[in-house]
PDB file of C-alpha atoms in Angstrom:
ATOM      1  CA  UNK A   1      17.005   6.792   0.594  1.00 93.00           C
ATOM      2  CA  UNK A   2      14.624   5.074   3.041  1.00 98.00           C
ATOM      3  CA  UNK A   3      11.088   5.050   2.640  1.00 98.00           C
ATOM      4  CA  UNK A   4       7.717   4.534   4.749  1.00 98.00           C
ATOM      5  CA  UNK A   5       4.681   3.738   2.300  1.00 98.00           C
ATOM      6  CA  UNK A   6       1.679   3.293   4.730  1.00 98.00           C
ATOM      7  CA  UNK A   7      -0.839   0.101   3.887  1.00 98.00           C
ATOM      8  CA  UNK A   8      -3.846   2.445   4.650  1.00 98.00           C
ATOM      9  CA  UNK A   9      -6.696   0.563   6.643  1.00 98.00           C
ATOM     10  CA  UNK A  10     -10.236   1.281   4.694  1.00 98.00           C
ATOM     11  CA  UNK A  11     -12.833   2.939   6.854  1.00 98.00           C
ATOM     12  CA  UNK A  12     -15.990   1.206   5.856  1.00 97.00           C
ATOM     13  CA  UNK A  13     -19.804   2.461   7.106  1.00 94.00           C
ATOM     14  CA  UNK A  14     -22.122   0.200   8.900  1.00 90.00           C
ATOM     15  CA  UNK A  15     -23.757  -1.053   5.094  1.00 91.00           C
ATOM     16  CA  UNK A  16     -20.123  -2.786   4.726  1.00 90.00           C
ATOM     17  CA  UNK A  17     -19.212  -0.397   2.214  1.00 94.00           C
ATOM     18  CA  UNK A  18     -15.715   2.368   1.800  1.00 96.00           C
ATOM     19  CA  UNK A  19     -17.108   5.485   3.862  1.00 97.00           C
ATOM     20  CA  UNK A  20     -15.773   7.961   1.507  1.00 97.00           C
ATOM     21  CA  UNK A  21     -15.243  10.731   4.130  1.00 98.00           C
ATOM     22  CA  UNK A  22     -13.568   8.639   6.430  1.00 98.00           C
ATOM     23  CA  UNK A  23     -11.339   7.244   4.151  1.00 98.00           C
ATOM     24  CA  UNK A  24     -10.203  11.018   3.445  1.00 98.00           C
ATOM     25  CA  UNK A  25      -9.401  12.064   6.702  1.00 98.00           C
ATOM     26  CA  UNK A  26      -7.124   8.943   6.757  1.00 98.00           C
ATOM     27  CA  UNK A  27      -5.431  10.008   4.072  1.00 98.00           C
ATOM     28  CA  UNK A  28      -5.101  13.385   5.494  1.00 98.00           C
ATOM     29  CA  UNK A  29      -3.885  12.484   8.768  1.00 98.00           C
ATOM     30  CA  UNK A  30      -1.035  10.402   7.197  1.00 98.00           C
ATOM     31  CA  UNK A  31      -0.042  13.264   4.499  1.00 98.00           C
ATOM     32  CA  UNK A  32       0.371  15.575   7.330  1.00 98.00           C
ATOM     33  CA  UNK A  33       2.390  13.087   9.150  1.00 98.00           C
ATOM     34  CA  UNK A  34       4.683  13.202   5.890  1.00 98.00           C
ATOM     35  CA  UNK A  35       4.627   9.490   4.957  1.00 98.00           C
ATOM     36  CA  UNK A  36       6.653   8.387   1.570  1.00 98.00           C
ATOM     37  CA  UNK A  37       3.967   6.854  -0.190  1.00 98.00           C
ATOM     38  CA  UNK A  38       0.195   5.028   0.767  1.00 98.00           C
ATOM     39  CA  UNK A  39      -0.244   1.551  -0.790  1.00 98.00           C
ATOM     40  CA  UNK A  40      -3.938   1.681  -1.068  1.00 98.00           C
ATOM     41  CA  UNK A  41      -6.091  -2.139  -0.897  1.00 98.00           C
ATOM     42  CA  UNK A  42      -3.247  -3.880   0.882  1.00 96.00           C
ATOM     43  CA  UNK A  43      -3.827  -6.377   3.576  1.00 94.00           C
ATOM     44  CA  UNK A  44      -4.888  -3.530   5.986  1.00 96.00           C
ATOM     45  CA  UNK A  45      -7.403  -2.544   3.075  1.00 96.00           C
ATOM     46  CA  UNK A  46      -9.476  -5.401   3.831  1.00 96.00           C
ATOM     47  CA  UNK A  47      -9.830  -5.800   0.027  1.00 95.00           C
ATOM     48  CA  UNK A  48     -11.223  -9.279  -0.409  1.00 92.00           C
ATOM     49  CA  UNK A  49     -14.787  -7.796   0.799  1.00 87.00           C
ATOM     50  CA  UNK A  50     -14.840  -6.085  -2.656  1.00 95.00           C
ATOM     51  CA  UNK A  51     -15.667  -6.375  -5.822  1.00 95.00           C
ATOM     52  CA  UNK A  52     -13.823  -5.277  -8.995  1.00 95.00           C
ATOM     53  CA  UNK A  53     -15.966  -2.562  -9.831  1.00 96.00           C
ATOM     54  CA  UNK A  54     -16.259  -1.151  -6.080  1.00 97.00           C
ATOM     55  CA  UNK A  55     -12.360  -1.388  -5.633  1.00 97.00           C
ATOM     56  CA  UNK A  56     -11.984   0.158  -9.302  1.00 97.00           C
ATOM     57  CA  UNK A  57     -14.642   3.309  -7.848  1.00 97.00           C
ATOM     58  CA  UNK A  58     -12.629   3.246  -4.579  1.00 98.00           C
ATOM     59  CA  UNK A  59      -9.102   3.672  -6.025  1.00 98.00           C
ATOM     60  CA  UNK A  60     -10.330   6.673  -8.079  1.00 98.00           C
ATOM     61  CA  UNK A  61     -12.024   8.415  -5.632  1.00 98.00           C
ATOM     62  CA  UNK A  62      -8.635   7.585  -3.471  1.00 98.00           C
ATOM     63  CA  UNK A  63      -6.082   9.214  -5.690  1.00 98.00           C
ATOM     64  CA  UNK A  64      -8.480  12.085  -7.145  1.00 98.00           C
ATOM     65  CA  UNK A  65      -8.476  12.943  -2.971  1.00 98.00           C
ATOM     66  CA  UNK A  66      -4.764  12.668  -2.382  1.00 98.00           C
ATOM     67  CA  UNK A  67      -4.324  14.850  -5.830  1.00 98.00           C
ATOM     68  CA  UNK A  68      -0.707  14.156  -6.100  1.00 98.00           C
ATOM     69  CA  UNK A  69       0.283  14.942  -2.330  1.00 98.00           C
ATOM     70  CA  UNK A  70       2.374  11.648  -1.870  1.00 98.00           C
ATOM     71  CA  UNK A  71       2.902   8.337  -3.812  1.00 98.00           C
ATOM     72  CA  UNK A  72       0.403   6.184  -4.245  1.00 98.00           C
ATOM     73  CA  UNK A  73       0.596   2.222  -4.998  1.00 98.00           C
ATOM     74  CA  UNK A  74      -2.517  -0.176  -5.405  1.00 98.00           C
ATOM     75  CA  UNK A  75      -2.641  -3.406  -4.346  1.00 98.00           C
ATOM     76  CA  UNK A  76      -4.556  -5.193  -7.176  1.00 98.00           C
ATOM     77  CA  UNK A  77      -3.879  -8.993  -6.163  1.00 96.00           C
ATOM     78  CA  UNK A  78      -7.408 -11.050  -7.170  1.00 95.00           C
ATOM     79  CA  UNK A  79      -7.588 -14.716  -7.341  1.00 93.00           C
ATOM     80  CA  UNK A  80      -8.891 -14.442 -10.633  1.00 95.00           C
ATOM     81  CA  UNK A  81      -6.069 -13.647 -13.096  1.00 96.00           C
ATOM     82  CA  UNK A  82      -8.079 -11.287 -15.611  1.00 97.00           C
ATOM     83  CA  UNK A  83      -9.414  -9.563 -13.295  1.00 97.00           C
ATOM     84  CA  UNK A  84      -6.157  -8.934 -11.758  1.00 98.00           C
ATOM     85  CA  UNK A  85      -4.465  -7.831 -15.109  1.00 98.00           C
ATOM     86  CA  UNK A  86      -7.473  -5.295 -15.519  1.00 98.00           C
ATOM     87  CA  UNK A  87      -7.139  -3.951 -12.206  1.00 98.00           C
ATOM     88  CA  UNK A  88      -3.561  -3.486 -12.705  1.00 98.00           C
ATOM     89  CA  UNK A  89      -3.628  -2.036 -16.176  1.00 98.00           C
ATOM     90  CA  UNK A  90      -6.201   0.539 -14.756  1.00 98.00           C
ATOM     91  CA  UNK A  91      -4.772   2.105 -11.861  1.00 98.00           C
ATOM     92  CA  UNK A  92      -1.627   4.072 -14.234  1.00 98.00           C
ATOM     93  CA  UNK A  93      -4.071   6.479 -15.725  1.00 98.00           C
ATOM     94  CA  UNK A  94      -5.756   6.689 -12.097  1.00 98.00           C
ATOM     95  CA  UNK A  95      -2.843   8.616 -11.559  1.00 98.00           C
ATOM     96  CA  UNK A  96      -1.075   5.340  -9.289  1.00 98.00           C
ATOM     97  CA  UNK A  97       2.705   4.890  -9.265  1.00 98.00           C
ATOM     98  CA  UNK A  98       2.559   1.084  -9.827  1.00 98.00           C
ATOM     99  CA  UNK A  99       0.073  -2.087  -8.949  1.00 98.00           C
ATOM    100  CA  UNK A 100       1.644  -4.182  -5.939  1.00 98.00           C
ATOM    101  CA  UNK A 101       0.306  -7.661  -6.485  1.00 98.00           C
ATOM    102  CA  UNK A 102       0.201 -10.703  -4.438  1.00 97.00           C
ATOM    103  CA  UNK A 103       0.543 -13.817  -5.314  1.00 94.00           C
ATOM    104  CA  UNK A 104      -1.747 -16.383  -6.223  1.00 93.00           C
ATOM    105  CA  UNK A 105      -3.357 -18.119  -3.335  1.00 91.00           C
ATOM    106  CA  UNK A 106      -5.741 -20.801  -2.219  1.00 89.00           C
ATOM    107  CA  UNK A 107      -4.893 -23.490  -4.634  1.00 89.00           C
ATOM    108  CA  UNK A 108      -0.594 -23.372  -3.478  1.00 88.00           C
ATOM    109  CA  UNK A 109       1.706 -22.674  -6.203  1.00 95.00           C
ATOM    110  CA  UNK A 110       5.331 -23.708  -6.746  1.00 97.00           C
ATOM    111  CA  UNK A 111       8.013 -21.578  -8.020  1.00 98.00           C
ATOM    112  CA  UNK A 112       7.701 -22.659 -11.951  1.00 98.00           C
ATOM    113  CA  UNK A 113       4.136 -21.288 -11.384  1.00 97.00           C
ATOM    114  CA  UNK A 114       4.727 -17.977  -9.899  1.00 98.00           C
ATOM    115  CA  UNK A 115       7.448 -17.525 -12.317  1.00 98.00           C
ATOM    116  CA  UNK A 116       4.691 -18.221 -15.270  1.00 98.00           C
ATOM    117  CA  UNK A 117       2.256 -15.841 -13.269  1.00 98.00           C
ATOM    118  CA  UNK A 118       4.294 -12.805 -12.966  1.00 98.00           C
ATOM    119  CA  UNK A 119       5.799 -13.030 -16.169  1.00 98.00           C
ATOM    120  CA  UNK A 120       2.734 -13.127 -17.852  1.00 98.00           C
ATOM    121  CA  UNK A 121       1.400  -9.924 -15.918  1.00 98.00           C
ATOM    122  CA  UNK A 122       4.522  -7.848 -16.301  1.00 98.00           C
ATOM    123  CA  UNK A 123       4.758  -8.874 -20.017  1.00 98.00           C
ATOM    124  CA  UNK A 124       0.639  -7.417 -20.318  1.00 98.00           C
ATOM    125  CA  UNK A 125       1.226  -4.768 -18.202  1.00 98.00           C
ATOM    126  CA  UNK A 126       0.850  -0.727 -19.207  1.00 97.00           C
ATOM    127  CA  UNK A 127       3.459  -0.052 -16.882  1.00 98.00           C
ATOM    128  CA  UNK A 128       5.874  -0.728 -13.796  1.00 98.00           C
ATOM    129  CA  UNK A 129       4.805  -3.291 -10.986  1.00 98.00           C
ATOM    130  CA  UNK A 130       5.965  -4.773  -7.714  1.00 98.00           C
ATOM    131  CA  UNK A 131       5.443  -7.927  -6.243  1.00 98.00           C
ATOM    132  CA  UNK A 132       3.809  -8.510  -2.893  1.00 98.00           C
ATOM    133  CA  UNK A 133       5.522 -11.579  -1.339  1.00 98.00           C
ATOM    134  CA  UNK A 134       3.257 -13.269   1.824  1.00 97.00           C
ATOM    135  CA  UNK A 135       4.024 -17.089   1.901  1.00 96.00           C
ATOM    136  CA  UNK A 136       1.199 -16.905   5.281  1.00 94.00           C
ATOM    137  CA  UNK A 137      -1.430 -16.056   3.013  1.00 93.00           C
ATOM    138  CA  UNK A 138       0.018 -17.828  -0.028  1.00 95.00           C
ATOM    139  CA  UNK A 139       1.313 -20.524   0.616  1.00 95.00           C
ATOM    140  CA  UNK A 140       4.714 -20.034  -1.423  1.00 96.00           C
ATOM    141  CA  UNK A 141       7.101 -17.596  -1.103  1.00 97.00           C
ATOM    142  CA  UNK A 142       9.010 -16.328  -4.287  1.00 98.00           C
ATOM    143  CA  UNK A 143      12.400 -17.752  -4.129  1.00 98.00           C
ATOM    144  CA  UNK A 144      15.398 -15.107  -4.956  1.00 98.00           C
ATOM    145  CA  UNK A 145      16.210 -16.954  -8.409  1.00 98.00           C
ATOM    146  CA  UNK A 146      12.630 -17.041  -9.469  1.00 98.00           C
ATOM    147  CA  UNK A 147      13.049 -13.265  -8.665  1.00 98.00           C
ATOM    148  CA  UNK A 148      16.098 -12.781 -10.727  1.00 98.00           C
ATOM    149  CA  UNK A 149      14.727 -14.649 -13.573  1.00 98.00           C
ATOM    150  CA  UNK A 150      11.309 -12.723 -13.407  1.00 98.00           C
ATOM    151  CA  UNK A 151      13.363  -9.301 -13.400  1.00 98.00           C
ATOM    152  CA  UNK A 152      15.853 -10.288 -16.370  1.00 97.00           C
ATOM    153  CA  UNK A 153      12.976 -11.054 -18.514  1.00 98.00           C
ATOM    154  CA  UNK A 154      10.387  -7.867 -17.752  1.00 98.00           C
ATOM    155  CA  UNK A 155      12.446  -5.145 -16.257  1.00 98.00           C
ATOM    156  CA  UNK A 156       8.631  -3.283 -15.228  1.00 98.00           C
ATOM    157  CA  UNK A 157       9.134  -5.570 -12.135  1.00 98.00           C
ATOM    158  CA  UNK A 158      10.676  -2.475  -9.949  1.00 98.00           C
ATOM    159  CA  UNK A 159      10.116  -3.662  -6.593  1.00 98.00           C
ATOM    160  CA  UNK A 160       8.947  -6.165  -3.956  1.00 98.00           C
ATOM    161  CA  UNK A 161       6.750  -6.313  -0.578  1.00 98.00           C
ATOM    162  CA  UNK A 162       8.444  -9.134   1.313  1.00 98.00           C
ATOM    163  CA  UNK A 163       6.392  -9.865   4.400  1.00 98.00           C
ATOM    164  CA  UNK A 164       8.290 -12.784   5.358  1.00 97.00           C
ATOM    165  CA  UNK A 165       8.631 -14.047   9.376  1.00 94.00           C
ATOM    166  CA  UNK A 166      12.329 -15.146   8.595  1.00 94.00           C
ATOM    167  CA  UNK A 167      13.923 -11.631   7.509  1.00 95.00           C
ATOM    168  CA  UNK A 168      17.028 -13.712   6.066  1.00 97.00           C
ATOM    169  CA  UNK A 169      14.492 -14.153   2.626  1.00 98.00           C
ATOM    170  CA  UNK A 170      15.145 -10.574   2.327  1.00 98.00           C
ATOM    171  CA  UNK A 171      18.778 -10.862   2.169  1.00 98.00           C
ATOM    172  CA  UNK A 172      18.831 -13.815  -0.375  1.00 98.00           C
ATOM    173  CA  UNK A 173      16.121 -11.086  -2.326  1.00 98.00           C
ATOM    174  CA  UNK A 174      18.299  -7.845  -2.004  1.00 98.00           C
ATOM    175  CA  UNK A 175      21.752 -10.515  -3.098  1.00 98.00           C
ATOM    176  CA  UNK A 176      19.989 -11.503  -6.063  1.00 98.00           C
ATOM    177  CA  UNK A 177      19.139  -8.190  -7.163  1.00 97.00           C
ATOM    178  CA  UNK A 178      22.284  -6.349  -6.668  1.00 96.00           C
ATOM    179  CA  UNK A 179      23.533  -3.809  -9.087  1.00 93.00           C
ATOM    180  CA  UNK A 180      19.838  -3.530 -10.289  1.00 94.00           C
ATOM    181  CA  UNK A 181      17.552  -0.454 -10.024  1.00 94.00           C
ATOM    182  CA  UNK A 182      15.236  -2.661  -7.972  1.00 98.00           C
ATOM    183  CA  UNK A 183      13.288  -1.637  -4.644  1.00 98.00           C
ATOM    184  CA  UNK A 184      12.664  -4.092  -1.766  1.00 98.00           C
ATOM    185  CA  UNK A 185      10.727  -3.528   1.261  1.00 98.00           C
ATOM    186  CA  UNK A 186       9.888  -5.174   4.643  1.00 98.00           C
ATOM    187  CA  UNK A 187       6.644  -6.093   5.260  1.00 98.00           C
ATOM    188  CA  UNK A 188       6.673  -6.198   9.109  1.00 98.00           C
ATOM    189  CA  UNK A 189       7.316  -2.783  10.645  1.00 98.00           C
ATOM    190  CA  UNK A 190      10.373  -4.505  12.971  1.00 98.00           C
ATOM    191  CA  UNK A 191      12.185  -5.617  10.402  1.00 98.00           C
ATOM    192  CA  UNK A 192      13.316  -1.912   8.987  1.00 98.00           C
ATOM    193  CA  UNK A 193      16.777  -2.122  10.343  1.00 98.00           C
ATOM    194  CA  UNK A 194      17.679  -5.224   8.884  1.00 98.00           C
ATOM    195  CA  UNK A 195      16.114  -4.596   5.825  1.00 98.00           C
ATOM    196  CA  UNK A 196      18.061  -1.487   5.080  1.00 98.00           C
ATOM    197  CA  UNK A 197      21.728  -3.325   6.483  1.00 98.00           C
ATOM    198  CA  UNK A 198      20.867  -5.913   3.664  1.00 98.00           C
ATOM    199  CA  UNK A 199      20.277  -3.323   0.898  1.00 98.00           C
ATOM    200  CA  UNK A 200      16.515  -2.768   1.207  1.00 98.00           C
ATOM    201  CA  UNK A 201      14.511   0.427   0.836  1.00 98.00           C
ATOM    202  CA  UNK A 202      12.519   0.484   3.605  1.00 98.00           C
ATOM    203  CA  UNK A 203       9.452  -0.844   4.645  1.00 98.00           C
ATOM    204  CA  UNK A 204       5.643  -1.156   3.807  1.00 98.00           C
ATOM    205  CA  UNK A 205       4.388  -1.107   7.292  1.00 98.00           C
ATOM    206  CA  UNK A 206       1.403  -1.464   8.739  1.00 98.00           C
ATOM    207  CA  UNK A 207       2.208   0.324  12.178  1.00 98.00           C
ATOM    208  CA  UNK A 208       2.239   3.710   9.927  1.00 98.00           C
ATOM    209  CA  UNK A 209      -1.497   3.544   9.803  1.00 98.00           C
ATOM    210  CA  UNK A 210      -1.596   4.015  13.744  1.00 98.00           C
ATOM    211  CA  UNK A 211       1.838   6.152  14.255  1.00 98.00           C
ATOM    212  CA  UNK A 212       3.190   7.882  10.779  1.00 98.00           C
ATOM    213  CA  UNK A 213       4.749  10.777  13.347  1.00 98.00           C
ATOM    214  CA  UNK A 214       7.330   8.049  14.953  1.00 98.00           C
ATOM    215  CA  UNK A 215       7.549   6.384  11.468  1.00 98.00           C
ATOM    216  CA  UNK A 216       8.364   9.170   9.274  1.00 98.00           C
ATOM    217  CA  UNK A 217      10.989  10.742  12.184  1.00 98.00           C
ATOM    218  CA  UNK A 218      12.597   7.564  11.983  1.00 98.00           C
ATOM    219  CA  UNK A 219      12.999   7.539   8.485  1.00 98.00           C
ATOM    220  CA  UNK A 220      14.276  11.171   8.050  1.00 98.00           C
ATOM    221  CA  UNK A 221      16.599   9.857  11.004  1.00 98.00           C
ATOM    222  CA  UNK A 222      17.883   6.619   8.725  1.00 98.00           C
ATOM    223  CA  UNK A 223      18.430   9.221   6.188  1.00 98.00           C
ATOM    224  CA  UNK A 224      20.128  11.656   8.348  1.00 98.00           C
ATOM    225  CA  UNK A 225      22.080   9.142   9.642  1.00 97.00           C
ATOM    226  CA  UNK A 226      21.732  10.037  12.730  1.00 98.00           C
ATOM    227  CA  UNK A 227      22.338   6.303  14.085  1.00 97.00           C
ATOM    228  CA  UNK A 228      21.489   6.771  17.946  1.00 97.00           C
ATOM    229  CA  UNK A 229      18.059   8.470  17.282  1.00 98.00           C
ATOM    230  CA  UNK A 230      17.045   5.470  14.511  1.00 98.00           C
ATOM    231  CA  UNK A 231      17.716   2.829  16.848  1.00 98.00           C
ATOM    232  CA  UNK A 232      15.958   4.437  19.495  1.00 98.00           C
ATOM    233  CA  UNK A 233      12.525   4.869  17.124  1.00 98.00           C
ATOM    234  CA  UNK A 234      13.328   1.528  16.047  1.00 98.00           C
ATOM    235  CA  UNK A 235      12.873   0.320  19.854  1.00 98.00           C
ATOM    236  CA  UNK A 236       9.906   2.195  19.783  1.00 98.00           C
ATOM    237  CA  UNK A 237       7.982   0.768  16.750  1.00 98.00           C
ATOM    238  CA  UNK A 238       8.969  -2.662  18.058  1.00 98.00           C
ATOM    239  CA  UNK A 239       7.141  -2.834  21.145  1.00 98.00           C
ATOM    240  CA  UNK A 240       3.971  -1.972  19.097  1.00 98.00           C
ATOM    241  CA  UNK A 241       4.429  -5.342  17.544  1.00 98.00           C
ATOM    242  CA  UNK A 242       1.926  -7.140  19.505  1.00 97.00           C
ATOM    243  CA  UNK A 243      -0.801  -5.294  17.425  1.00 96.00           C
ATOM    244  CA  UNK A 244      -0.522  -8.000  15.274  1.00 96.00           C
ATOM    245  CA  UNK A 245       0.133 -10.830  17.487  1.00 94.00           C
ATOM    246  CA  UNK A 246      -4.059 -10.276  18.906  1.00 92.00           C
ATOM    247  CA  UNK A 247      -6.570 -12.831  17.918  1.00 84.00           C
ATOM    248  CA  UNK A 248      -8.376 -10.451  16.434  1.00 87.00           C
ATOM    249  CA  UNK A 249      -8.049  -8.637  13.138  1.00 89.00           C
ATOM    250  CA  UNK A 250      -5.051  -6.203  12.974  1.00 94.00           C
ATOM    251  CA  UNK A 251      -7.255  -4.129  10.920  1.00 95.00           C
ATOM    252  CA  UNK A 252      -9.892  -3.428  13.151  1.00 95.00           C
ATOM    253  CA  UNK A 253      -7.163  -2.841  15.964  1.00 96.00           C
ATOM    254  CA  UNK A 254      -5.585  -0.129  13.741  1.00 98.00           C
ATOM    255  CA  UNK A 255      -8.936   1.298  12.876  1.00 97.00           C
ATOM    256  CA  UNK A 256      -9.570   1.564  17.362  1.00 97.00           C
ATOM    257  CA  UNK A 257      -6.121   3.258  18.320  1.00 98.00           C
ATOM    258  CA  UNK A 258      -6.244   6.003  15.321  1.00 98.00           C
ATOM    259  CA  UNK A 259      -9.536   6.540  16.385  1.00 98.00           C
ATOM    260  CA  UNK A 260      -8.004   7.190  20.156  1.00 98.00           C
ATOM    261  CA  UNK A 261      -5.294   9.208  18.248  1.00 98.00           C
ATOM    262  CA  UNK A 262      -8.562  11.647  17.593  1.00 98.00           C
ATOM    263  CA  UNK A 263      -9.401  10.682  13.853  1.00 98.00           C
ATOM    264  CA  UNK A 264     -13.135  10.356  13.648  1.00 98.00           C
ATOM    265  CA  UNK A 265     -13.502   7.101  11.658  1.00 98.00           C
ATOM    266  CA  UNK A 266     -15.415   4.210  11.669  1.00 96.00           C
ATOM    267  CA  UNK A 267     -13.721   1.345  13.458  1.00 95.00           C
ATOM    268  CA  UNK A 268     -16.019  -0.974  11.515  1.00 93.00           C
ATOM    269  CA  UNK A 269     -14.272  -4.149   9.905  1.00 93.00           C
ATOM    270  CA  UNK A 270     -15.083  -7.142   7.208  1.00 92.00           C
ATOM    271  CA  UNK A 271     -17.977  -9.617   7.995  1.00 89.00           C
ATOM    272  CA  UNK A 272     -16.543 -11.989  10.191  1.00 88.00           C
ATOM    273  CA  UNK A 273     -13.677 -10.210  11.607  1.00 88.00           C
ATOM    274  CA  UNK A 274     -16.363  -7.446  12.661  1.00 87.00           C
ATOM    275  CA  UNK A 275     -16.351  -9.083  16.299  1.00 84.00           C
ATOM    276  CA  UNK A 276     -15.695  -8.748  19.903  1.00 81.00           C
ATOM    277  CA  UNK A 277     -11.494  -8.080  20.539  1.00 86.00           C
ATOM    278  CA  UNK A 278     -11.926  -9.696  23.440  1.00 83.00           C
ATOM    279  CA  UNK A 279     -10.549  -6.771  25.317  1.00 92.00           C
ATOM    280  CA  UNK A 280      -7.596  -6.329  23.256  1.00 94.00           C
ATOM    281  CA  UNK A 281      -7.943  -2.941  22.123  1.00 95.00           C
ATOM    282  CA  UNK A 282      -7.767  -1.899  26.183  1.00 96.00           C
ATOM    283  CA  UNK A 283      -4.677  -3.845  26.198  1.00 96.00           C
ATOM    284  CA  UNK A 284      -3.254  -2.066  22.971  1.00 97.00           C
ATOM    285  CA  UNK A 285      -4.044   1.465  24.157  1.00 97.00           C
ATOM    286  CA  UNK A 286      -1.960   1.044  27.286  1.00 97.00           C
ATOM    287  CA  UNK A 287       0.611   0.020  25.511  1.00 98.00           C
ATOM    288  CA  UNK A 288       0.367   2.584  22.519  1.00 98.00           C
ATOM    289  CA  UNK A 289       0.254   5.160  25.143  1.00 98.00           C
ATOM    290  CA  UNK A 290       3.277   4.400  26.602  1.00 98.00           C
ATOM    291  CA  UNK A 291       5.118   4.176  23.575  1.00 98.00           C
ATOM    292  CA  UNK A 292       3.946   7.615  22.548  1.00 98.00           C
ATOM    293  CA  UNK A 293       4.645   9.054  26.265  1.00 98.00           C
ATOM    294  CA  UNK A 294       8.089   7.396  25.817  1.00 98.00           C
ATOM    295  CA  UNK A 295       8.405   9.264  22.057  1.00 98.00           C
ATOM    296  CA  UNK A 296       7.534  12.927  24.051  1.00 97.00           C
ATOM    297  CA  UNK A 297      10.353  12.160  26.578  1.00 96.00           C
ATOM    298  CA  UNK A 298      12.636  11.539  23.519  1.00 94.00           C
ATOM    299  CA  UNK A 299      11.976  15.060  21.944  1.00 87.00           C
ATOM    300  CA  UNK A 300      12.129  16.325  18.454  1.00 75.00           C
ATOM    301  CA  UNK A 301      14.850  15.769  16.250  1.00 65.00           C
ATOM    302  CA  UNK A 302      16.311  19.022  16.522  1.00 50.00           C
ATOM    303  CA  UNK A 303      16.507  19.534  20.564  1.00 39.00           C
TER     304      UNK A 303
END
């Protein structure tokens, strides 16, 4: 079965810090939308702004809110490799499905190294994980027989993020993992189709923030297999793509159209990507409008 898991934005206040109310209503809205699963301190999280003990406060007060409603994953990635571990080990009793953790970054690894890395997590781990694979923000992407090695040695690697600009990665991934209980997901919202003709689960997209309505109809639709009606939400989703394309942070562009979408949050962002969009928000929320004028004309499901 197909899956949406939302990488929820974080609604910080003007001191820089997680506005605990906001962040609720967030979750809220994408509940009632009836999204899969939220993946809480992804990339949307802007989670480098803080630090272990305000993302360790954060993620409880997150999943003590939600209170079971949906899934929830934590991203738990850190440069620092203890800190990482302790993050990750923490999050199980915080009532979290599994840690999704990026890779290391800054310094560039090679695959001997991020085979070392995750095998030494999983192996100290309380519990299941999944990988977040980003070569744009890593440097390296995780090569499908570092996966497979990884995998056969600490089973508790369940899944992986792959957010990945050449979708044929993903194939090589879901290949290498076939006839394994193992869970892969896009990491750019247009590459859903593909990723479930290759084997895939679904996606971890960051579009859900902004429209979980067309993103969890298309996934019932998937599942339905009602083919006509999948591509067309497909289409849809697609021409939001741009969102990420703007010079400014995705994040903050999110943050602006839910806030058009009526959910009264805080559209601040992370010191320095707190700036001027230099008018692409206007440009955004014609287009966003016309792909949710477009999703009316399509109708419900069930017309």
């Amino acid at each position: 079965m197909a899956k949406i898991i939302v990488p929820v934005v974080t609604v910080f206040d003007r001191t820089g810090k997680p506005d605990r109310e906001g962040n609720q209503k967030v979750a809220d809205y994408l509940i009632a939308n009836h999204v899969d699963g939220i993946l809480v301190l992804g990339s949307a999280g802007e989670f480098t702004e803080l630090t272990a003990t305000e993302k360790q406060r954060f993620l409880s007060d997150y999943a003590d809110h939600v209170a079971g409603r949906t899934a929830l994953y934590a991203g738990t990635g850190d440069i620092n490799f203890q800190q990482t571990l302790a993050l990750s080990n923490s999050v199980y009793a915080m009532g979290y499905r599994a840690p999704l953790i990026v890779g290391p970054y800054y310094y560039g690894t090679n695959q001997a190294q991020l085979l070392a890395y995750f095998d030494a997590l999983a192996q100290s781990l309380k519990g299941d994980m999944y990988i977040y694979n980003y070569p744009a923000r890593t440097g390296c992407s995780i090569a499908a027989d570092t996966l497979r090695e990884l995998v056969t040695r600490d089973p508790n690697i369940v899944g992986l993020k792959d957010t990945v600009s050449e979708p044929g990665h993903t194939n090589q991934i879901c290949r290498a993992m076939e006839g394994r209980p193992f869970a892969v997901y896009s990491g750019y919202d247009d590459q859903f189709l593909y990723n479930l003709a290759v084997g895939g689960s679904g996606s971890i997209g960051g579009l859900a923030n902004v429209v979980p309505d067309i993103w969890s109809d298309l996934i019932r639709s998937a599942n339905a297999n009602d083919m006509a009606r999948t591509v067309a939400l497909a289409r849809l989703l697609s021409r939001l793509m741009p969102i990420y394309e703007q010079r400014c942070s995705s994040s903050i562009l999110f943050k602006k159209l839910m806030i058009h979408r009526g959910l009264a949050i805080s559209p601040q962002s992370i010191f320095p990507f707190d700036g001027p969009d230099d008018g692409a928000f206007e440009t955004m929320r014609g287009l966003l409008d016309q792909v949710l004028a477009d999703y009316r004309q399509l109708g419900s499901a069930t017309a």
